[in-house]
mmCIF file of C-alpha atoms in Angstrom:
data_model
loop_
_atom_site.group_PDB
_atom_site.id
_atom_site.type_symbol
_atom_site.label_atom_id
_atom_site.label_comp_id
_atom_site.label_asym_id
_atom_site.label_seq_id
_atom_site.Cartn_x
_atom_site.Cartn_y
_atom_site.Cartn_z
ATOM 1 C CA UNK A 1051 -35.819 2.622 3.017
ATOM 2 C CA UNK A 1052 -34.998 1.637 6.656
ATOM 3 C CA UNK A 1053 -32.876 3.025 8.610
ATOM 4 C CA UNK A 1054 -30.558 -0.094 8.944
ATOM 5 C CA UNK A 1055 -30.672 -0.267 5.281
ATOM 6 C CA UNK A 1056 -26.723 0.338 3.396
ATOM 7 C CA UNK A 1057 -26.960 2.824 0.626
ATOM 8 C CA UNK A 1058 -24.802 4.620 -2.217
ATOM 9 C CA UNK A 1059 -25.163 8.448 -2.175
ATOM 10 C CA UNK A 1060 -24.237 9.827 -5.389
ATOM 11 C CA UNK A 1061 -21.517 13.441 -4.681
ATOM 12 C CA UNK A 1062 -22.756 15.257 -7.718
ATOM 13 C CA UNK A 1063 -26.335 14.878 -7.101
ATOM 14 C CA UNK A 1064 -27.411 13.055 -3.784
ATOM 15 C CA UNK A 1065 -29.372 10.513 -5.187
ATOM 16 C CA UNK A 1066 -29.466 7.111 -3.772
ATOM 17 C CA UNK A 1067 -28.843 3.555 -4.603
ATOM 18 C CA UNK A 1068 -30.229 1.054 -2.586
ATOM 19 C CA UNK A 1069 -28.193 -2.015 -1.343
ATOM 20 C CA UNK A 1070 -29.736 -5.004 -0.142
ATOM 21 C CA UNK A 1071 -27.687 -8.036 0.108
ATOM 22 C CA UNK A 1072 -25.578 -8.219 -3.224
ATOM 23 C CA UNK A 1073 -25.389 -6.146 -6.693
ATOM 24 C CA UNK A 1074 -23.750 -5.051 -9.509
ATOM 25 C CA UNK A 1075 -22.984 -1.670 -10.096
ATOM 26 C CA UNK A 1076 -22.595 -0.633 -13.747
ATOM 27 C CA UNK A 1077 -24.132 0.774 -16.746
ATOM 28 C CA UNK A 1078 -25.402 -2.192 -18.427
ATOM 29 C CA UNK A 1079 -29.249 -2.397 -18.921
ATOM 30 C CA UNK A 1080 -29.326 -5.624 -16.483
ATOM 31 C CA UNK A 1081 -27.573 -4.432 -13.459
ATOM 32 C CA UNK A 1082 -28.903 -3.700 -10.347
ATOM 33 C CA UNK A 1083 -27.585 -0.376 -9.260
ATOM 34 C CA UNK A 1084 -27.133 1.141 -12.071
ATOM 35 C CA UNK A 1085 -25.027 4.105 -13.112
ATOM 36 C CA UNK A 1086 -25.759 6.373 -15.749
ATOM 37 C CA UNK A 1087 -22.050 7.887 -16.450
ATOM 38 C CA UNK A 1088 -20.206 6.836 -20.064
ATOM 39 C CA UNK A 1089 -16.831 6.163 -17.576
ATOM 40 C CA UNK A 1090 -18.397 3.386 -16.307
ATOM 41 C CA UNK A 1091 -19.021 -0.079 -17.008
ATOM 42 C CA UNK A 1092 -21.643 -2.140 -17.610
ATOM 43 C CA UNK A 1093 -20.926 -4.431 -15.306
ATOM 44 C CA UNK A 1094 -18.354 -2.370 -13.481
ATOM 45 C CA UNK A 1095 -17.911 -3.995 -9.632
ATOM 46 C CA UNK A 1096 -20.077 -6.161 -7.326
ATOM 47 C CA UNK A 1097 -21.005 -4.839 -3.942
ATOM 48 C CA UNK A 1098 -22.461 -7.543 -1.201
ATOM 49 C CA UNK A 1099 -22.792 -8.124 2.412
ATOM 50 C CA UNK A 1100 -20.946 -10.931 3.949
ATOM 51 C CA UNK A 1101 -19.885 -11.742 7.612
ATOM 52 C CA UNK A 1102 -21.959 -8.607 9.168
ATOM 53 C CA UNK A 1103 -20.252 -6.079 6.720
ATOM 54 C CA UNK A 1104 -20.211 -4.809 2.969
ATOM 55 C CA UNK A 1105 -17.412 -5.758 0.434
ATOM 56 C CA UNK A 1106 -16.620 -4.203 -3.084
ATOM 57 C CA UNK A 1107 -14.432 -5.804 -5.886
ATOM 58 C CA UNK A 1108 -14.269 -4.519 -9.049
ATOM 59 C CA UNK A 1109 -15.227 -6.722 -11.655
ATOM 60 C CA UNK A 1110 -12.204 -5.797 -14.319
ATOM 61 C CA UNK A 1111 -13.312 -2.922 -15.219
ATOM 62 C CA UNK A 1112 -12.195 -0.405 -17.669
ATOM 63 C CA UNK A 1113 -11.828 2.916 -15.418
ATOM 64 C CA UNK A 1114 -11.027 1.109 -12.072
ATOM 65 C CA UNK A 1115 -12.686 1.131 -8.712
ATOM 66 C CA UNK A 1116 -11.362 3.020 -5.103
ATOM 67 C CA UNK A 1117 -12.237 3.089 -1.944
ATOM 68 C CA UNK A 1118 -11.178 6.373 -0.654
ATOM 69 C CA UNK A 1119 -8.804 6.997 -3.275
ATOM 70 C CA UNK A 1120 -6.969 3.150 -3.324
ATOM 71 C CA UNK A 1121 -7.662 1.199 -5.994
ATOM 72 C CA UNK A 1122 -9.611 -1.862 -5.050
ATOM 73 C CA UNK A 1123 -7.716 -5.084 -6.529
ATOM 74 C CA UNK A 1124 -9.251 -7.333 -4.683
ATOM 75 C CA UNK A 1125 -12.408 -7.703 -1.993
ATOM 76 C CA UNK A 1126 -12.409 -4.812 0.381
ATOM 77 C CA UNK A 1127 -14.802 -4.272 3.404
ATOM 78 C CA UNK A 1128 -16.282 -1.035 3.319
ATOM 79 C CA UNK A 1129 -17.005 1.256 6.529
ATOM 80 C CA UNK A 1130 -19.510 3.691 6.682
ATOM 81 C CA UNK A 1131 -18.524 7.101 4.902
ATOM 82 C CA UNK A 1132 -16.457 5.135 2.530
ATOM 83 C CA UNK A 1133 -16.007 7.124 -0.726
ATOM 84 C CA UNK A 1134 -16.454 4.384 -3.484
ATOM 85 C CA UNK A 1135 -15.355 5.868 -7.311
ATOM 86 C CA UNK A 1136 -16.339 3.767 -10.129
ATOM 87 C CA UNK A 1137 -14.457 5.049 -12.832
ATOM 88 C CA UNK A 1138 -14.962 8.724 -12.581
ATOM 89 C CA UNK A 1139 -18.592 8.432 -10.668
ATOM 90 C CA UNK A 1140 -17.861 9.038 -6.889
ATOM 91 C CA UNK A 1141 -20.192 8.391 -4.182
ATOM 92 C CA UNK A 1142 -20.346 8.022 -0.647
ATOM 93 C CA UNK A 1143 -21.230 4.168 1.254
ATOM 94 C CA UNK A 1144 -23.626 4.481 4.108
ATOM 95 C CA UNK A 1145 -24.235 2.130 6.236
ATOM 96 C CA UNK A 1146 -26.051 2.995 9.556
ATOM 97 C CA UNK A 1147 -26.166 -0.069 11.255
ATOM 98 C CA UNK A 1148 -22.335 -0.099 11.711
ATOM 99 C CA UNK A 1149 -21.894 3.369 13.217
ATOM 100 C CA UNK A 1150 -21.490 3.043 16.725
ATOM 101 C CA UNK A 1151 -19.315 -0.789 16.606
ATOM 102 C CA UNK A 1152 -15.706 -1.102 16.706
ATOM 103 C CA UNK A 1153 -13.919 0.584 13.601
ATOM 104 C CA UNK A 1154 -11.529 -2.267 12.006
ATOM 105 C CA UNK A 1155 -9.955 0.511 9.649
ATOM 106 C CA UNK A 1156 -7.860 -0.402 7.108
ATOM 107 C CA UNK A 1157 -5.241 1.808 7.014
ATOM 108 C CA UNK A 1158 -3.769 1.663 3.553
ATOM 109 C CA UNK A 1159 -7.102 2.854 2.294
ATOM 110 C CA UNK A 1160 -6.337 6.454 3.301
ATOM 111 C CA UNK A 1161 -2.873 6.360 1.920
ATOM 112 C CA UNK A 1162 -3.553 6.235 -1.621
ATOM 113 C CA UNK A 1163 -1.645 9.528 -3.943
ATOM 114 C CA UNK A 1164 -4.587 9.995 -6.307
ATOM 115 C CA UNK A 1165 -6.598 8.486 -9.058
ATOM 116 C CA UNK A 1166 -4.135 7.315 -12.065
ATOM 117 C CA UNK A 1167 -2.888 9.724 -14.478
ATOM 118 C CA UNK A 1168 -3.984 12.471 -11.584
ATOM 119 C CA UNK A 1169 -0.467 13.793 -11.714
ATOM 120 C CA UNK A 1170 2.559 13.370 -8.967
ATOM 121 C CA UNK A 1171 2.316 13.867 -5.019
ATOM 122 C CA UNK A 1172 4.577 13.517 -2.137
ATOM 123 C CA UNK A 1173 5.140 10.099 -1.186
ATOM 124 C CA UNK A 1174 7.562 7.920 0.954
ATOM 125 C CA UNK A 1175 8.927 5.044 -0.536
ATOM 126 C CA UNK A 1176 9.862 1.926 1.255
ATOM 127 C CA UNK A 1177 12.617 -0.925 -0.607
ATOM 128 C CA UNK A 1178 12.929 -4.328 1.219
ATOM 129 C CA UNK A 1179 15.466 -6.755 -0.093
ATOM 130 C CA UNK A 1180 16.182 -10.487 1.050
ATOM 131 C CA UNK A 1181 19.563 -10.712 1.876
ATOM 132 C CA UNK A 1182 21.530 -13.607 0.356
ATOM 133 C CA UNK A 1183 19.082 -14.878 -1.351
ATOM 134 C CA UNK A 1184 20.828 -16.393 -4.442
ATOM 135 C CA UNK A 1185 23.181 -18.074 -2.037
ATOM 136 C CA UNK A 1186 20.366 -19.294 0.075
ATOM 137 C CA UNK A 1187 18.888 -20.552 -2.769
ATOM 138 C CA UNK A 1188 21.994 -22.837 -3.775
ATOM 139 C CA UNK A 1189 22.095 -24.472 -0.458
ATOM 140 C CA UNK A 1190 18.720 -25.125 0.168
ATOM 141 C CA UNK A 1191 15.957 -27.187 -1.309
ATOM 142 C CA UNK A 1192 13.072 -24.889 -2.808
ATOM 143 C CA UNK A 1193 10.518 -26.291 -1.073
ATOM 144 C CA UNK A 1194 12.106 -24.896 2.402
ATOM 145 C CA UNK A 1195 13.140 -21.117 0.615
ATOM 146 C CA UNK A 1196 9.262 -21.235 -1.062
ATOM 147 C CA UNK A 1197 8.355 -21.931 2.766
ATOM 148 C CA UNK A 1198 10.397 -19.063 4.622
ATOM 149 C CA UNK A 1199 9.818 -16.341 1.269
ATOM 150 C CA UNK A 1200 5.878 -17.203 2.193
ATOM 151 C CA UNK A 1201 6.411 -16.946 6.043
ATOM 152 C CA UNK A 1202 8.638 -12.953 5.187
ATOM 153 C CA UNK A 1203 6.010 -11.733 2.802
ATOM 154 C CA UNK A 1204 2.906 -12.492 4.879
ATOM 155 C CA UNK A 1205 4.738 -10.846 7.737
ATOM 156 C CA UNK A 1206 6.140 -7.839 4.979
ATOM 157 C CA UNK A 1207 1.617 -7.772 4.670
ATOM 158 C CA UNK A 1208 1.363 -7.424 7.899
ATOM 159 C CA UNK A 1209 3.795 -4.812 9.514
ATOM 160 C CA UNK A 1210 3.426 -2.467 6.326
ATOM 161 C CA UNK A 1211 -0.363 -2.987 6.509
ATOM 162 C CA UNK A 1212 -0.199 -2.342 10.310
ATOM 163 C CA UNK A 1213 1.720 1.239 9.939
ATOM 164 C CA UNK A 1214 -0.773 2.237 7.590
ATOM 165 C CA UNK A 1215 1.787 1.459 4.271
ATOM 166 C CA UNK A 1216 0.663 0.552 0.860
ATOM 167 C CA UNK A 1217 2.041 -2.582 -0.646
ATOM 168 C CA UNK A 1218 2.818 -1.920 -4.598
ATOM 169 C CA UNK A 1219 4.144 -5.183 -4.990
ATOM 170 C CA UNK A 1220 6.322 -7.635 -4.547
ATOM 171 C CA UNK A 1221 9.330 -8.394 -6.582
ATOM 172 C CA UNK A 1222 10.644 -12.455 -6.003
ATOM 173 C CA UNK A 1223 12.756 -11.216 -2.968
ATOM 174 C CA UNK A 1224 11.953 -7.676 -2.263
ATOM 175 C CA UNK A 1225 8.720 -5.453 -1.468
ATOM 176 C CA UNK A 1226 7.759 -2.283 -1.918
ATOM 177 C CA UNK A 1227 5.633 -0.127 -0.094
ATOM 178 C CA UNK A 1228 4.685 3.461 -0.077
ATOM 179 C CA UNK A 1229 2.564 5.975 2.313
ATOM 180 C CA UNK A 1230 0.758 9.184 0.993
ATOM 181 C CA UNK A 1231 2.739 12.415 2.110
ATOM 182 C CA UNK A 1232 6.401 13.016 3.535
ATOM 183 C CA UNK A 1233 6.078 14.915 6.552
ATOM 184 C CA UNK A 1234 7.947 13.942 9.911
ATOM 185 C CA UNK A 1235 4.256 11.870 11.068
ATOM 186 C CA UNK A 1236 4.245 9.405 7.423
ATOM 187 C CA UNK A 1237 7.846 8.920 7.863
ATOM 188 C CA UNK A 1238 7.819 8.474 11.147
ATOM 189 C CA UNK A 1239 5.523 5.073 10.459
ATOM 190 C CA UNK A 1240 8.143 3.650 7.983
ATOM 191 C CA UNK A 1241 10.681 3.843 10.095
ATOM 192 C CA UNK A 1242 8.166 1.734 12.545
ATOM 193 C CA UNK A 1243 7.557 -0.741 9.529
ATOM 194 C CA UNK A 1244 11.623 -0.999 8.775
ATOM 195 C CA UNK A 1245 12.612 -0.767 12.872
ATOM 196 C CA UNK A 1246 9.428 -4.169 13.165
ATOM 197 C CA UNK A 1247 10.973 -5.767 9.724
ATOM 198 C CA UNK A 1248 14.538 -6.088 10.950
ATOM 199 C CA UNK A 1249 13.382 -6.872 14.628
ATOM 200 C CA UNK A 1250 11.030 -9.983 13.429
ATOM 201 C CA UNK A 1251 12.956 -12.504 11.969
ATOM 202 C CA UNK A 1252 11.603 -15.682 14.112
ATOM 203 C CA UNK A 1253 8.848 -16.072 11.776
ATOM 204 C CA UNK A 1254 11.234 -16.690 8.653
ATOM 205 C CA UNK A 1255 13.446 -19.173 10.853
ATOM 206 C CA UNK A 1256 15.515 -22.023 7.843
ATOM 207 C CA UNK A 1257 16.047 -25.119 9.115
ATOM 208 C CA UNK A 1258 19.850 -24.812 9.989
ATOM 209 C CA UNK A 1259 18.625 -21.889 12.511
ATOM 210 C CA UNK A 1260 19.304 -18.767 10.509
ATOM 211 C CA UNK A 1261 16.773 -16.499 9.080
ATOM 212 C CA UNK A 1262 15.738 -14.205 6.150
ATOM 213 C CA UNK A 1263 17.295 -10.593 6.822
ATOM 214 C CA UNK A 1264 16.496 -7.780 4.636
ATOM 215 C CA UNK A 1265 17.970 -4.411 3.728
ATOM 216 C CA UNK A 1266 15.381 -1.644 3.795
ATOM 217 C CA UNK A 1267 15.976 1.561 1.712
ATOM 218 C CA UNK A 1268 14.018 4.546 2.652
ATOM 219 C CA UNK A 1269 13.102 7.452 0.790
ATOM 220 C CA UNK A 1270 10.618 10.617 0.353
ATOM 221 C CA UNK A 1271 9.996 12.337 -2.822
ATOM 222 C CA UNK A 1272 7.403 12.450 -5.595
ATOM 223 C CA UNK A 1273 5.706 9.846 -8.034
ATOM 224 C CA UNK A 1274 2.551 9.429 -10.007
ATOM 225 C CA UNK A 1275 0.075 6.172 -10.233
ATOM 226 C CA UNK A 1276 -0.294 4.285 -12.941
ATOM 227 C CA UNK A 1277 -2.587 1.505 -14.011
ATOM 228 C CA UNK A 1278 -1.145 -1.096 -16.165
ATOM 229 C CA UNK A 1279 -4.686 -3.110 -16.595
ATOM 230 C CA UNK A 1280 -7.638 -3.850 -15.045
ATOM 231 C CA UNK A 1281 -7.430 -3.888 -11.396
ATOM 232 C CA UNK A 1282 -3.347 -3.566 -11.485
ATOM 233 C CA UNK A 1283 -1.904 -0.434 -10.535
ATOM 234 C CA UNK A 1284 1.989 0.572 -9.736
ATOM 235 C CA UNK A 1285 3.894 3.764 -8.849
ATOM 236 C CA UNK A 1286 6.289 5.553 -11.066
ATOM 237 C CA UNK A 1287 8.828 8.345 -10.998
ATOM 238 C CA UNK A 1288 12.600 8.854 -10.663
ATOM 239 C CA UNK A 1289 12.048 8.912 -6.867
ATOM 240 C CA UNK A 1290 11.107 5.013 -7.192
ATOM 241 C CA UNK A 1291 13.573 3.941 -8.864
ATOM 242 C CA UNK A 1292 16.106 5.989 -6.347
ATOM 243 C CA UNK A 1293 14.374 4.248 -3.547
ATOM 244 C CA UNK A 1294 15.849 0.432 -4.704
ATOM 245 C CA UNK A 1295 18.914 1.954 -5.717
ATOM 246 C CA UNK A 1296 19.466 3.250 -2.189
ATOM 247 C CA UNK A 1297 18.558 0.248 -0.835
ATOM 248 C CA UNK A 1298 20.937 -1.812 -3.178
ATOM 249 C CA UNK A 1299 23.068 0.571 -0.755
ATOM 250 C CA UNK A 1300 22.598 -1.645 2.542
ATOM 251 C CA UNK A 1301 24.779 -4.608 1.420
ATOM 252 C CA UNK A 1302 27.878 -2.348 2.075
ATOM 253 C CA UNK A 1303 26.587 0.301 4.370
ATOM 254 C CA UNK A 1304 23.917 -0.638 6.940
ATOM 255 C CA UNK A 1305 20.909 -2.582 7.205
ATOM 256 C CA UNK A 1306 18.793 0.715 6.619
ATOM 257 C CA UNK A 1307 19.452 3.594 4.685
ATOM 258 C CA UNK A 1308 17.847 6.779 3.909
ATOM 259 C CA UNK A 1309 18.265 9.008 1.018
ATOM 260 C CA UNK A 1310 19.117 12.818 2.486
ATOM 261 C CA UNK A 1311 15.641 14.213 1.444
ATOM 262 C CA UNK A 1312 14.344 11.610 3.988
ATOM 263 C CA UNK A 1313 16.522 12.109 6.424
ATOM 264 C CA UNK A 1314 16.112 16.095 6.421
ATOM 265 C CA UNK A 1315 13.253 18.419 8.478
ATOM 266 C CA UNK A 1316 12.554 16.312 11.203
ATOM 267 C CA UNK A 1317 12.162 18.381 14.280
ATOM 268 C CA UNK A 1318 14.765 19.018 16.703
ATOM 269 C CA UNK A 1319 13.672 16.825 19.583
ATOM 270 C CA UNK A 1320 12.767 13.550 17.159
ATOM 271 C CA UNK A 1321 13.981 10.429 18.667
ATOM 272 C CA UNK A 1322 15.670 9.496 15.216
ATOM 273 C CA UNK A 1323 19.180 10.607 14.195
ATOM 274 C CA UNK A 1324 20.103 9.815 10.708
ATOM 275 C CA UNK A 1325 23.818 10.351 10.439
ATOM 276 C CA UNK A 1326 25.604 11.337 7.250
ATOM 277 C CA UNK A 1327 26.608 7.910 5.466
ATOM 278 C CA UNK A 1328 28.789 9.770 2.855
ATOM 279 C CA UNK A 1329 27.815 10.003 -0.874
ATOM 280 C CA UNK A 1330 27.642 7.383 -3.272
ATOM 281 C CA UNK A 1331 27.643 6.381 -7.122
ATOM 282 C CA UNK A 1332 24.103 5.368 -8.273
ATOM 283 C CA UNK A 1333 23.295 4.024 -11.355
ATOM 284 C CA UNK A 1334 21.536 5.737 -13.490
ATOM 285 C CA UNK A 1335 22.143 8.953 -11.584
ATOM 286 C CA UNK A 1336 24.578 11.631 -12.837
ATOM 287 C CA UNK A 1337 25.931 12.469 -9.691
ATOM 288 C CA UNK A 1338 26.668 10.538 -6.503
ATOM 289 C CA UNK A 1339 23.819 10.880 -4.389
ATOM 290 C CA UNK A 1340 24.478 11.109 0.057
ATOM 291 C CA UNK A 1341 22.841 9.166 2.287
ATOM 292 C CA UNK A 1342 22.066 8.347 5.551
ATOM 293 C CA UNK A 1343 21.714 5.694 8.403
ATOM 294 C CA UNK A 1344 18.870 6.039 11.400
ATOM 295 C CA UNK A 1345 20.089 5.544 15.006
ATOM 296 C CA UNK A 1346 17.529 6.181 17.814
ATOM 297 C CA UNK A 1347 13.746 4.403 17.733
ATOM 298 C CA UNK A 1348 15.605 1.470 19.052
ATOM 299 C CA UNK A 1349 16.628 0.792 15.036
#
C-alpha cells in the first residue's frame, strides 16, 4: 500500500485493513473491511473520506462503535492514532498523510469513562438549568423561546465541547455534561465551562432585552455508562442524580454550586475558593448533604 494510504491496524494481531475512499466495516460476507469477531456486525459502521479527512458512524449496530473510548453517535472525524472499537474488536486508524498538519482535536473524545457495562470511574458532573423557564414560557410566543432555547444549547455545544466536556444530553431546559476523572486539572475545566456559561448570555438575548440565565450544579464522584440502544448511551449512578439535585440548589443559593466532594483537595494556592454554603435537604437523600459556592476565576 502507499504510504499516503489510511489503514486499520488490528491490536490483537497487527493485521491491516485497507481504506480507500469509503467502506463498511462488519462481519457480513459483502462488506468491505471485514471483521472476523462474533461481537461484531455485519454491517457494523461505515468509514469514508470526506473534506481532506476520515469519518466513522456506526451504522446501528449491536455492540456500539468508539473512538478512543466515546461512543460514536453520530459522524466523527478521525485523526491519526485514533483507537476505533467495533464492538469488542479494537484497532488503531492510521493515516500518514495527516501527520505533520494542524491537529483539530476533539476534545470530548478523550474524556469518555469506559466501554458500557465496564464498571464505574471518577467523573465530574456538570447540571445546567434555564432559569424561569415556565414563566418565560407563559409570556412569550414559542416561536421566540424555540429561538433563544436553540441559540443556549448550541452555545451549551460549544463551551462544554471547548473545555474538553462530554455532552450526555439535553433535557428540554437543562444539559448535562461530564469529563473523565476528578482531579484539581478536570475540574478545573468545568469551572471554565460554568464561569463562560454564566458570562455569555448575549447570544440568548428575548426580545424585551433579557436573556436565558442558568443555574449550574457541579459535582465529582463516580458513575458507570450505559447504552440504552443502538448508538444512545447515558451515565448512571447516585452521583448523577446528586449532581441535578444540587443544582435544583441554585434557585435559592447562588448561581453555581458545588457539592463538598467537589469543592475539597484543590491545592493551596488555586485561584478558586468554594466557601461553605451550609447543608441542605435533598430528595432522595437520607441526610442533608453541604455545599458550596466558587468565588475566585472571575466566577
Amino acid at each position: 500500500m502507499s504510504s499516503e494510504n489510511a489503514w486499520l491496524e488490528c491490536r490483537a494481531t497487527g493485521n491491516r485493513l485497507a481504506l480507500e475512499d469509503s467502506g463498511i466495516v462488519g462481519r457480513g460476507p459483502a462488506v468491505r473491511l471485514r471483521v472476523e469477531d462474533t461481537g461484531v456486525s455485519r454491517e457494523h459502521a461505515s468509514l469514508r473520506r470526506k473534506d481532506g479527512g476520515w469519518w466513522v458512524q456506526d451504522m446501528g449496530s449491536a455492540n456500539g462503535t468508539f473512538v478512543n473510548g466515546l461512543p460514536v453517535a453520530v459522524n466523527t472525524r478521525l485523526k491519526d492514532g485514533d483507537e476505533l472499537s467495533f464492538g469488542p474488536a479494537r484497532y488503531v486508524f492510521h493515516d500518514p498523510g495527516s501527520r505533520g498538519r494542524a491537529a483539530t482535536e476533539d476534545h470530548m473524545e478523550m474524556t469518555i469513562v469506559a466501554r458500557p457495562n465496564a464498571g464505574v470511574a471518577k467523573v465530574t458532573l456538570l447540571v445546567a438549568d434555564v432559569v424561569g423557564f415556565s414563566e418565560l414560557s407563559t409570556r412569550m410566543p414559542p416561536e421566540e423561546i424555540s429561538r433563544a432555547m436553540s441559540a443556549w444549547c448550541e452555545r451549551c455545544r460549544r463551551v462544554l465541547h471547548d473545555c474538553g466536556g462530554h455532552i450526555d444530553k439535553f433535557i428540554g431546559d437543562c444539559v448535562f455534561a461530564w469529563w473523565h476523572g476528578s482531579g484539581t486539572e478536570i475540574k478545573s475545566r468545568a469551572l471554565m465551562a460554568a464561569r463562560t456559561l454564566l458570562a455569555g448570555h448575549a447570544d440568548t438575548q428575548l426580545p424585551d432585552g433579557s436573556s436565558l440565565r442558568c443555574g449550574i450544579g457541579l459535582h465529582a464522584g463516580e458513575a458507570s455508562l450505559s447504552r440504552l440502544g443502538p448508538s444512545s448511551y447515558t451515565l448512571l449512578g447516585a452521583d448523577v442524580n446528586l449532581a441535578f439535585r444540587i443544582e435544583s440548589l441554585t434557585r435559592k443559593l447562588e448561581p453555581v454550586v458545588t457539592s463538598k466532594a467537589f469543592a475539597s483537595n484543590w491545592p493551596e494556592d488555586s485561584a478558586w475558593v468554594f466557601p461553605s454554603l451550609g447543608t441542605h435537604e435533598i430528595k432522595g437523600w437520607h441526610q442533608p448533604v453541604e455545599v458550596c459556592g466558587v468565588r475566585g476565576g472571575d466566577l
